């Protein structure tokens, strides 16, 4: 099936989410710098871009920058004066991202926070940068549930929360899976379901990187 998923991703991607020099350059720079190829797909990048537009978000929070590929998609949708705070713990990743964002002409809209997200989030809160209109969670899966708590703290009614990788090849349904990342995603999904301030759904996705999915939530109150 992977072959079909890849072909369809290319077909739809070419039509609806065409790549361009800046996006390609970012992916090539990532590869050259040895970053893992775990960026969002271009169709998911376009989805994030559309979510920013649909929600009218002006302040975006991203947890997990990698080389800034998703950051570029998010930044391109911002209105004049809109800003993204992007959190990354790996200095090398953050360096590569900074150059990619500069080359893509969006660095002036991005505030990079280098350090473990769990340490940067209180700093972000204290700095008064929030509340955020859209939050994209895509860092270490073990901490997703804590990131959801922080997202609520840094949100307002109407804030959109998106979390990548909540299906993990279907392993998410295995309660006894020993992988702490699977357990992390399970805790996240359960907290999402239990939180009365949120209304959420999750969608399964397939593509060139296999089978995964994302959760989408809105803050009600
Ligand atoms: N959003 C990116 C992909 C992010 S990959 C894109 O789609 O282009 C996940 C990133 O989270 C990696 O760069 C990893 O270094 C970072 N990360 C892992 N643990 C982290 C932590 N505790 N705090 C902040 N970032 C972390
Ligand atoms: C991994 C992380 C991601 O954010 C992703 O989209 C795919 C894989 C990982 O850590 O393996
Ligand atoms: Mg991801």
PDB file of C-alpha atoms and ligand atoms in Angstrom:
ATOM      1  CA  UNK A   1       0.000   0.000   0.000  1.00  0.00           C
ATOM      2  CA  UNK A   2       2.904   2.387   0.711  1.00  0.00           C
ATOM      3  CA  UNK A   3       3.524   2.657  -3.015  1.00  0.00           C
ATOM      4  CA  UNK A   4      -0.092   3.697  -3.676  1.00  0.00           C
ATOM      5  CA  UNK A   5      -0.124   6.102  -0.709  1.00  0.00           C
ATOM      6  CA  UNK A   6       3.080   7.696  -2.058  1.00  0.00           C
ATOM      7  CA  UNK A   7       1.666   8.036  -5.580  1.00  0.00           C
ATOM      8  CA  UNK A   8      -1.555   9.600  -4.333  1.00  0.00           C
ATOM      9  CA  UNK A   9       0.391  11.927  -2.029  1.00  0.00           C
ATOM     10  CA  UNK A  10       2.449  13.050  -5.035  1.00  0.00           C
ATOM     11  CA  UNK A  11      -0.655  13.428  -7.209  1.00  0.00           C
ATOM     12  CA  UNK A  12      -2.582  15.491  -4.653  1.00  0.00           C
ATOM     13  CA  UNK A  13       0.548  17.283  -3.493  1.00  0.00           C
ATOM     14  CA  UNK A  14       1.461  18.381  -7.033  1.00  0.00           C
ATOM     15  CA  UNK A  15      -2.081  19.703  -7.509  1.00  0.00           C
ATOM     16  CA  UNK A  16      -2.815  21.283  -4.140  1.00  0.00           C
ATOM     17  CA  UNK A  17       0.422  21.690  -2.273  1.00  0.00           C
ATOM     18  CA  UNK A  18       3.124  22.297  -4.862  1.00  0.00           C
ATOM     19  CA  UNK A  19       6.601  22.550  -3.481  1.00  0.00           C
ATOM     20  CA  UNK A  20       8.799  25.539  -4.287  1.00  0.00           C
ATOM     21  CA  UNK A  21      12.437  26.567  -4.107  1.00  0.00           C
ATOM     22  CA  UNK A  22      12.338  27.603  -0.450  1.00  0.00           C
ATOM     23  CA  UNK A  23      10.585  24.457   0.795  1.00  0.00           C
ATOM     24  CA  UNK A  24      12.849  22.231  -1.310  1.00  0.00           C
ATOM     25  CA  UNK A  25      15.936  24.113  -0.123  1.00  0.00           C
ATOM     26  CA  UNK A  26      14.873  23.598   3.494  1.00  0.00           C
ATOM     27  CA  UNK A  27      14.425  19.834   3.019  1.00  0.00           C
ATOM     28  CA  UNK A  28      17.775  19.606   1.217  1.00  0.00           C
ATOM     29  CA  UNK A  29      19.539  21.592   3.934  1.00  0.00           C
ATOM     30  CA  UNK A  30      17.974  19.298   6.559  1.00  0.00           C
ATOM     31  CA  UNK A  31      19.252  16.223   4.747  1.00  0.00           C
ATOM     32  CA  UNK A  32      22.710  17.711   4.291  1.00  0.00           C
ATOM     33  CA  UNK A  33      22.863  18.572   7.992  1.00  0.00           C
ATOM     34  CA  UNK A  34      21.833  15.040   8.979  1.00  0.00           C
ATOM     35  CA  UNK A  35      18.416  15.917  10.426  1.00  0.00           C
ATOM     36  CA  UNK A  36      15.926  13.017  10.532  1.00  0.00           C
ATOM     37  CA  UNK A  37      13.319  13.210   7.712  1.00  0.00           C
ATOM     38  CA  UNK A  38      10.375  13.529  10.074  1.00  0.00           C
ATOM     39  CA  UNK A  39       8.988  16.855   8.859  1.00  0.00           C
ATOM     40  CA  UNK A  40       5.265  17.009   8.119  1.00  0.00           C
ATOM     41  CA  UNK A  41       4.335  15.996   4.567  1.00  0.00           C
ATOM     42  CA  UNK A  42       3.663  18.836   2.157  1.00  0.00           C
ATOM     43  CA  UNK A  43      -0.079  18.115   2.231  1.00  0.00           C
ATOM     44  CA  UNK A  44      -0.046  18.259   6.033  1.00  0.00           C
ATOM     45  CA  UNK A  45       2.059  21.425   5.775  1.00  0.00           C
ATOM     46  CA  UNK A  46      -0.621  22.915   3.555  1.00  0.00           C
ATOM     47  CA  UNK A  47      -3.246  21.744   6.034  1.00  0.00           C
ATOM     48  CA  UNK A  48      -1.461  23.671   8.822  1.00  0.00           C
ATOM     49  CA  UNK A  49      -1.257  26.673   6.519  1.00  0.00           C
ATOM     50  CA  UNK A  50      -5.007  26.483   5.871  1.00  0.00           C
ATOM     51  CA  UNK A  51      -5.760  26.111   9.584  1.00  0.00           C
ATOM     52  CA  UNK A  52      -3.918  29.366  10.288  1.00  0.00           C
ATOM     53  CA  UNK A  53      -6.005  31.089   7.607  1.00  0.00           C
ATOM     54  CA  UNK A  54      -9.320  29.493   8.595  1.00  0.00           C
ATOM     55  CA  UNK A  55      -8.825  30.390  12.263  1.00  0.00           C
ATOM     56  CA  UNK A  56      -7.454  33.838  11.458  1.00  0.00           C
ATOM     57  CA  UNK A  57      -4.548  33.083  13.786  1.00  0.00           C
ATOM     58  CA  UNK A  58      -2.091  35.912  14.453  1.00  0.00           C
ATOM     59  CA  UNK A  59      -0.109  34.229  17.220  1.00  0.00           C
ATOM     60  CA  UNK A  60       1.062  30.670  16.620  1.00  0.00           C
ATOM     61  CA  UNK A  61       2.954  28.347  18.947  1.00  0.00           C
ATOM     62  CA  UNK A  62       4.900  25.399  17.554  1.00  0.00           C
ATOM     63  CA  UNK A  63       6.444  22.787  19.850  1.00  0.00           C
ATOM     64  CA  UNK A  64       9.166  20.969  17.875  1.00  0.00           C
ATOM     65  CA  UNK A  65      10.833  22.957  15.069  1.00  0.00           C
ATOM     66  CA  UNK A  66      13.276  20.447  13.524  1.00  0.00           C
ATOM     67  CA  UNK A  67      14.494  22.279  10.375  1.00  0.00           C
ATOM     68  CA  UNK A  68      11.550  24.647  10.245  1.00  0.00           C
ATOM     69  CA  UNK A  69       9.707  22.985   7.350  1.00  0.00           C
ATOM     70  CA  UNK A  70       6.342  23.112   9.149  1.00  0.00           C
ATOM     71  CA  UNK A  71       7.277  26.560  10.480  1.00  0.00           C
ATOM     72  CA  UNK A  72       7.549  27.861   6.912  1.00  0.00           C
ATOM     73  CA  UNK A  73       4.077  26.531   6.053  1.00  0.00           C
ATOM     74  CA  UNK A  74       2.635  28.118   9.206  1.00  0.00           C
ATOM     75  CA  UNK A  75       4.489  31.423   8.781  1.00  0.00           C
ATOM     76  CA  UNK A  76       3.361  31.880   5.196  1.00  0.00           C
ATOM     77  CA  UNK A  77      -0.277  31.949   6.284  1.00  0.00           C
ATOM     78  CA  UNK A  78       0.143  34.650   8.915  1.00  0.00           C
ATOM     79  CA  UNK A  79      -1.402  38.051   8.396  1.00  0.00           C
ATOM     80  CA  UNK A  80       0.774  41.170   8.530  1.00  0.00           C
ATOM     81  CA  UNK A  81       2.229  41.435  12.029  1.00  0.00           C
ATOM     82  CA  UNK A  82       1.491  37.792  12.884  1.00  0.00           C
ATOM     83  CA  UNK A  83       4.127  35.842  14.823  1.00  0.00           C
ATOM     84  CA  UNK A  84       5.204  32.274  15.572  1.00  0.00           C
ATOM     85  CA  UNK A  85       7.022  31.087  18.683  1.00  0.00           C
ATOM     86  CA  UNK A  86       8.802  27.827  17.835  1.00  0.00           C
ATOM     87  CA  UNK A  87      10.366  25.610  20.512  1.00  0.00           C
ATOM     88  CA  UNK A  88      13.303  23.294  19.838  1.00  0.00           C
ATOM     89  CA  UNK A  89      15.625  21.489  22.251  1.00  0.00           C
ATOM     90  CA  UNK A  90      18.344  20.499  19.782  1.00  0.00           C
ATOM     91  CA  UNK A  91      20.763  23.342  19.101  1.00  0.00           C
ATOM     92  CA  UNK A  92      21.860  21.847  15.789  1.00  0.00           C
ATOM     93  CA  UNK A  93      18.238  21.540  14.609  1.00  0.00           C
ATOM     94  CA  UNK A  94      17.563  25.120  15.712  1.00  0.00           C
ATOM     95  CA  UNK A  95      20.612  26.375  13.792  1.00  0.00           C
ATOM     96  CA  UNK A  96      19.530  24.621  10.609  1.00  0.00           C
ATOM     97  CA  UNK A  97      15.972  25.919  11.082  1.00  0.00           C
ATOM     98  CA  UNK A  98      17.120  29.490  11.611  1.00  0.00           C
ATOM     99  CA  UNK A  99      19.021  29.444   8.314  1.00  0.00           C
ATOM    100  CA  UNK A 100      16.106  27.749   6.493  1.00  0.00           C
ATOM    101  CA  UNK A 101      13.635  30.304   7.858  1.00  0.00           C
ATOM    102  CA  UNK A 102      15.952  33.144   6.876  1.00  0.00           C
ATOM    103  CA  UNK A 103      16.364  31.746   3.359  1.00  0.00           C
ATOM    104  CA  UNK A 104      12.581  31.347   3.070  1.00  0.00           C
ATOM    105  CA  UNK A 105      12.108  34.990   4.055  1.00  0.00           C
ATOM    106  CA  UNK A 106      10.037  34.303   7.182  1.00  0.00           C
ATOM    107  CA  UNK A 107      12.596  34.480  10.006  1.00  0.00           C
ATOM    108  CA  UNK A 108      11.376  37.963  10.965  1.00  0.00           C
ATOM    109  CA  UNK A 109       8.001  36.399  11.948  1.00  0.00           C
ATOM    110  CA  UNK A 110       9.520  33.642  14.100  1.00  0.00           C
ATOM    111  CA  UNK A 111      10.801  33.667  17.687  1.00  0.00           C
ATOM    112  CA  UNK A 112      12.958  30.596  18.281  1.00  0.00           C
ATOM    113  CA  UNK A 113      13.111  29.264  21.840  1.00  0.00           C
ATOM    114  CA  UNK A 114      16.041  26.896  22.212  1.00  0.00           C
ATOM    115  CA  UNK A 115      15.821  24.449  25.089  1.00  0.00           C
ATOM    116  CA  UNK A 116      13.521  21.730  26.321  1.00  0.00           C
ATOM    117  CA  UNK A 117       9.956  22.809  25.644  1.00  0.00           C
ATOM    118  CA  UNK A 118       8.975  22.025  29.223  1.00  0.00           C
ATOM    119  CA  UNK A 119      11.507  24.693  30.306  1.00  0.00           C
ATOM    120  CA  UNK A 120      10.657  27.194  27.554  1.00  0.00           C
ATOM    121  CA  UNK A 121       6.890  27.119  28.103  1.00  0.00           C
ATOM    122  CA  UNK A 122       6.985  28.837  31.530  1.00  0.00           C
ATOM    123  CA  UNK A 123       9.347  31.446  30.060  1.00  0.00           C
ATOM    124  CA  UNK A 124       6.929  31.964  27.201  1.00  0.00           C
ATOM    125  CA  UNK A 125       4.060  32.345  29.662  1.00  0.00           C
ATOM    126  CA  UNK A 126       5.998  34.847  31.782  1.00  0.00           C
ATOM    127  CA  UNK A 127       7.011  36.832  28.701  1.00  0.00           C
ATOM    128  CA  UNK A 128       3.340  37.520  27.966  1.00  0.00           C
ATOM    129  CA  UNK A 129       3.674  36.284  24.362  1.00  0.00           C
ATOM    130  CA  UNK A 130       0.457  34.301  24.738  1.00  0.00           C
ATOM    131  CA  UNK A 131      -2.332  33.518  24.544  1.00  0.00           C
ATOM    132  CA  UNK A 132      -1.898  31.774  21.214  1.00  0.00           C
ATOM    133  CA  UNK A 133      -4.551  31.370  18.523  1.00  0.00           C
ATOM    134  CA  UNK A 134      -3.123  28.144  17.096  1.00  0.00           C
ATOM    135  CA  UNK A 135      -0.797  25.615  18.706  1.00  0.00           C
ATOM    136  CA  UNK A 136       1.010  22.828  16.839  1.00  0.00           C
ATOM    137  CA  UNK A 137       2.393  20.036  19.037  1.00  0.00           C
ATOM    138  CA  UNK A 138       5.080  17.962  17.281  1.00  0.00           C
ATOM    139  CA  UNK A 139       8.003  17.392  19.694  1.00  0.00           C
ATOM    140  CA  UNK A 140       8.840  14.429  21.971  1.00  0.00           C
ATOM    141  CA  UNK A 141       5.791  12.165  22.158  1.00  0.00           C
ATOM    142  CA  UNK A 142       6.534  11.273  25.798  1.00  0.00           C
ATOM    143  CA  UNK A 143       5.586  14.825  26.850  1.00  0.00           C
ATOM    144  CA  UNK A 144       2.488  15.364  24.691  1.00  0.00           C
ATOM    145  CA  UNK A 145       0.094  15.269  27.686  1.00  0.00           C
ATOM    146  CA  UNK A 146       2.101  17.983  29.469  1.00  0.00           C
ATOM    147  CA  UNK A 147       2.168  19.998  26.257  1.00  0.00           C
ATOM    148  CA  UNK A 148      -1.606  19.768  26.145  1.00  0.00           C
ATOM    149  CA  UNK A 149      -1.813  21.172  29.690  1.00  0.00           C
ATOM    150  CA  UNK A 150       0.481  24.017  28.683  1.00  0.00           C
ATOM    151  CA  UNK A 151      -1.509  24.604  25.521  1.00  0.00           C
ATOM    152  CA  UNK A 152      -4.618  25.135  27.637  1.00  0.00           C
ATOM    153  CA  UNK A 153      -2.749  27.590  29.865  1.00  0.00           C
ATOM    154  CA  UNK A 154      -1.581  29.519  26.817  1.00  0.00           C
ATOM    155  CA  UNK A 155      -4.918  29.516  25.013  1.00  0.00           C
ATOM    156  CA  UNK A 156      -8.224  31.408  24.848  1.00  0.00           C
ATOM    157  CA  UNK A 157     -11.684  30.211  23.786  1.00  0.00           C
ATOM    158  CA  UNK A 158     -11.361  29.470  20.077  1.00  0.00           C
ATOM    159  CA  UNK A 159      -7.682  28.478  20.145  1.00  0.00           C
ATOM    160  CA  UNK A 160      -6.977  25.629  17.716  1.00  0.00           C
ATOM    161  CA  UNK A 161      -4.691  22.825  18.870  1.00  0.00           C
ATOM    162  CA  UNK A 162      -3.156  20.349  16.406  1.00  0.00           C
ATOM    163  CA  UNK A 163      -0.997  17.416  17.469  1.00  0.00           C
ATOM    164  CA  UNK A 164       0.989  15.309  15.007  1.00  0.00           C
ATOM    165  CA  UNK A 165       1.680  11.561  15.224  1.00  0.00           C
ATOM    166  CA  UNK A 166      -1.198  10.326  17.370  1.00  0.00           C
ATOM    167  CA  UNK A 167      -1.595   7.013  15.507  1.00  0.00           C
ATOM    168  CA  UNK A 168       1.986   5.754  15.092  1.00  0.00           C
ATOM    169  CA  UNK A 169       1.376   2.934  12.610  1.00  0.00           C
ATOM    170  CA  UNK A 170      -1.701   1.910  14.570  1.00  0.00           C
ATOM    171  CA  UNK A 171       0.334   1.070  17.684  1.00  0.00           C
ATOM    172  CA  UNK A 172      -1.677   3.656  19.598  1.00  0.00           C
ATOM    173  CA  UNK A 173      -4.357   1.022  20.269  1.00  0.00           C
ATOM    174  CA  UNK A 174      -1.892  -1.236  22.144  1.00  0.00           C
ATOM    175  CA  UNK A 175      -2.355  -0.515  25.870  1.00  0.00           C
ATOM    176  CA  UNK A 176       0.706  -2.576  26.843  1.00  0.00           C
ATOM    177  CA  UNK A 177       3.082  -1.310  24.166  1.00  0.00           C
ATOM    178  CA  UNK A 178       6.471  -0.836  25.829  1.00  0.00           C
ATOM    179  CA  UNK A 179       7.465   2.176  23.689  1.00  0.00           C
ATOM    180  CA  UNK A 180       7.267   5.286  25.923  1.00  0.00           C
ATOM    181  CA  UNK A 181       6.363   7.337  22.839  1.00  0.00           C
ATOM    182  CA  UNK A 182       3.267   5.204  22.288  1.00  0.00           C
ATOM    183  CA  UNK A 183       2.387   5.511  25.973  1.00  0.00           C
ATOM    184  CA  UNK A 184       2.922   9.273  25.706  1.00  0.00           C
ATOM    185  CA  UNK A 185       0.540   9.563  22.781  1.00  0.00           C
ATOM    186  CA  UNK A 186      -2.030   7.382  24.583  1.00  0.00           C
ATOM    187  CA  UNK A 187      -1.886   9.642  27.658  1.00  0.00           C
ATOM    188  CA  UNK A 188      -2.309  12.643  25.359  1.00  0.00           C
ATOM    189  CA  UNK A 189      -5.350  11.175  23.594  1.00  0.00           C
ATOM    190  CA  UNK A 190      -6.949  10.247  26.910  1.00  0.00           C
ATOM    191  CA  UNK A 191      -6.395  13.721  28.347  1.00  0.00           C
ATOM    192  CA  UNK A 192      -7.779  15.246  25.172  1.00  0.00           C
ATOM    193  CA  UNK A 193     -10.924  13.154  25.587  1.00  0.00           C
ATOM    194  CA  UNK A 194     -11.292  13.910  29.302  1.00  0.00           C
ATOM    195  CA  UNK A 195     -10.800  17.675  29.107  1.00  0.00           C
ATOM    196  CA  UNK A 196     -14.171  19.452  29.229  1.00  0.00           C
ATOM    197  CA  UNK A 197     -12.633  22.697  27.952  1.00  0.00           C
ATOM    198  CA  UNK A 198     -11.766  21.011  24.644  1.00  0.00           C
ATOM    199  CA  UNK A 199     -13.708  19.536  21.769  1.00  0.00           C
ATOM    200  CA  UNK A 200     -11.494  17.289  19.656  1.00  0.00           C
ATOM    201  CA  UNK A 201     -11.240  14.744  16.895  1.00  0.00           C
ATOM    202  CA  UNK A 202      -8.406  12.737  15.349  1.00  0.00           C
ATOM    203  CA  UNK A 203      -7.846  11.676  11.755  1.00  0.00           C
ATOM    204  CA  UNK A 204      -5.711   8.852  10.406  1.00  0.00           C
ATOM    205  CA  UNK A 205      -3.337   9.699   7.569  1.00  0.00           C
ATOM    206  CA  UNK A 206      -1.299   7.712   5.045  1.00  0.00           C
ATOM    207  CA  UNK A 207       1.472   8.862   2.754  1.00  0.00           C
ATOM    208  CA  UNK A 208       5.088   8.364   1.773  1.00  0.00           C
ATOM    209  CA  UNK A 209       6.084   8.150   5.442  1.00  0.00           C
ATOM    210  CA  UNK A 210       3.531   5.455   6.192  1.00  0.00           C
ATOM    211  CA  UNK A 211       0.527   5.425   8.487  1.00  0.00           C
ATOM    212  CA  UNK A 212      -0.041   7.971  11.222  1.00  0.00           C
ATOM    213  CA  UNK A 213      -2.547  10.676  12.121  1.00  0.00           C
ATOM    214  CA  UNK A 214      -3.190  13.938  13.862  1.00  0.00           C
ATOM    215  CA  UNK A 215      -5.539  15.261  16.517  1.00  0.00           C
ATOM    216  CA  UNK A 216      -7.407  18.532  16.137  1.00  0.00           C
ATOM    217  CA  UNK A 217      -9.054  20.383  19.007  1.00  0.00           C
ATOM    218  CA  UNK A 218     -10.659  23.698  19.775  1.00  0.00           C
ATOM    219  CA  UNK A 219     -10.717  25.404  23.168  1.00  0.00           C
ATOM    220  CA  UNK A 220     -14.347  25.921  24.174  1.00  0.00           C
ATOM    221  CA  UNK A 221     -13.926  27.983  27.329  1.00  0.00           C
TER     222      UNK A 221
HETATM  223  N1  LIG B   1       7.547  20.284  13.191  1.00  0.00           N
HETATM  224  C1  LIG B   1       8.682  19.786  12.429  1.00  0.00           C
HETATM  225  C2  LIG B   1       9.096  18.394  12.862  1.00  0.00           C
HETATM  226  C3  LIG B   1       9.447  18.286  14.324  1.00  0.00           C
HETATM  227  S1  LIG B   1      10.306  16.789  14.683  1.00  0.00           S
HETATM  228  C4  LIG B   1       8.295  19.758  10.952  1.00  0.00           C
HETATM  229  O1  LIG B   1       7.221  19.222  10.650  1.00  0.00           O
HETATM  230  O2  LIG B   1       9.061  20.242  10.109  1.00  0.00           O
HETATM  231  C5  LIG B   1      10.402  16.895  16.414  1.00  0.00           C
HETATM  232  C6  LIG B   1      11.405  17.929  16.930  1.00  0.00           C
HETATM  233  O3  LIG B   1      11.183  18.058  18.339  1.00  0.00           O
HETATM  234  C7  LIG B   1      12.881  17.511  16.766  1.00  0.00           C
HETATM  235  O4  LIG B   1      13.603  18.531  16.114  1.00  0.00           O
HETATM  236  C8  LIG B   1      13.372  17.333  18.183  1.00  0.00           C
HETATM  237  O5  LIG B   1      14.720  17.736  18.388  1.00  0.00           O
HETATM  238  C9  LIG B   1      12.434  18.244  18.950  1.00  0.00           C
HETATM  239  N2  LIG B   1      12.322  17.892  20.367  1.00  0.00           N
HETATM  240  C10 LIG B   1      12.431  16.662  20.935  1.00  0.00           C
HETATM  241  N3  LIG B   1      12.271  16.739  22.256  1.00  0.00           N
HETATM  242  C11 LIG B   1      12.066  18.047  22.555  1.00  0.00           C
HETATM  243  C12 LIG B   1      11.840  18.767  23.761  1.00  0.00           C
HETATM  244  N4  LIG B   1      11.817  18.149  24.936  1.00  0.00           N
HETATM  245  N5  LIG B   1      11.658  20.101  23.691  1.00  0.00           N
HETATM  246  C13 LIG B   1      11.678  20.732  22.489  1.00  0.00           C
HETATM  247  N6  LIG B   1      11.882  20.108  21.317  1.00  0.00           N
HETATM  248  C14 LIG B   1      12.085  18.778  21.347  1.00  0.00           C
HETATM  249  C1  LIG B   2       8.953  11.042  14.727  1.00  0.00           C
HETATM  250  C2  LIG B   2       8.577  12.306  15.117  1.00  0.00           C
HETATM  251  C3  LIG B   2       7.677  13.021  14.360  1.00  0.00           C
HETATM  252  O1  LIG B   2       7.251  14.255  14.742  1.00  0.00           O
HETATM  253  C4  LIG B   2       7.163  12.486  13.185  1.00  0.00           C
HETATM  254  O2  LIG B   2       6.267  13.244  12.487  1.00  0.00           O
HETATM  255  C5  LIG B   2       7.531  11.237  12.785  1.00  0.00           C
HETATM  256  C6  LIG B   2       8.457  10.497  13.554  1.00  0.00           C
HETATM  257  C7  LIG B   2       9.912  10.279  15.550  1.00  0.00           C
HETATM  258  O3  LIG B   2      10.399  10.823  16.543  1.00  0.00           O
HETATM  259  O4  LIG B   2      10.192   9.131  15.203  1.00  0.00           O
HETATM  260 MG1  LIG B   3       5.570  14.871  13.641  1.00  0.00          MG
END
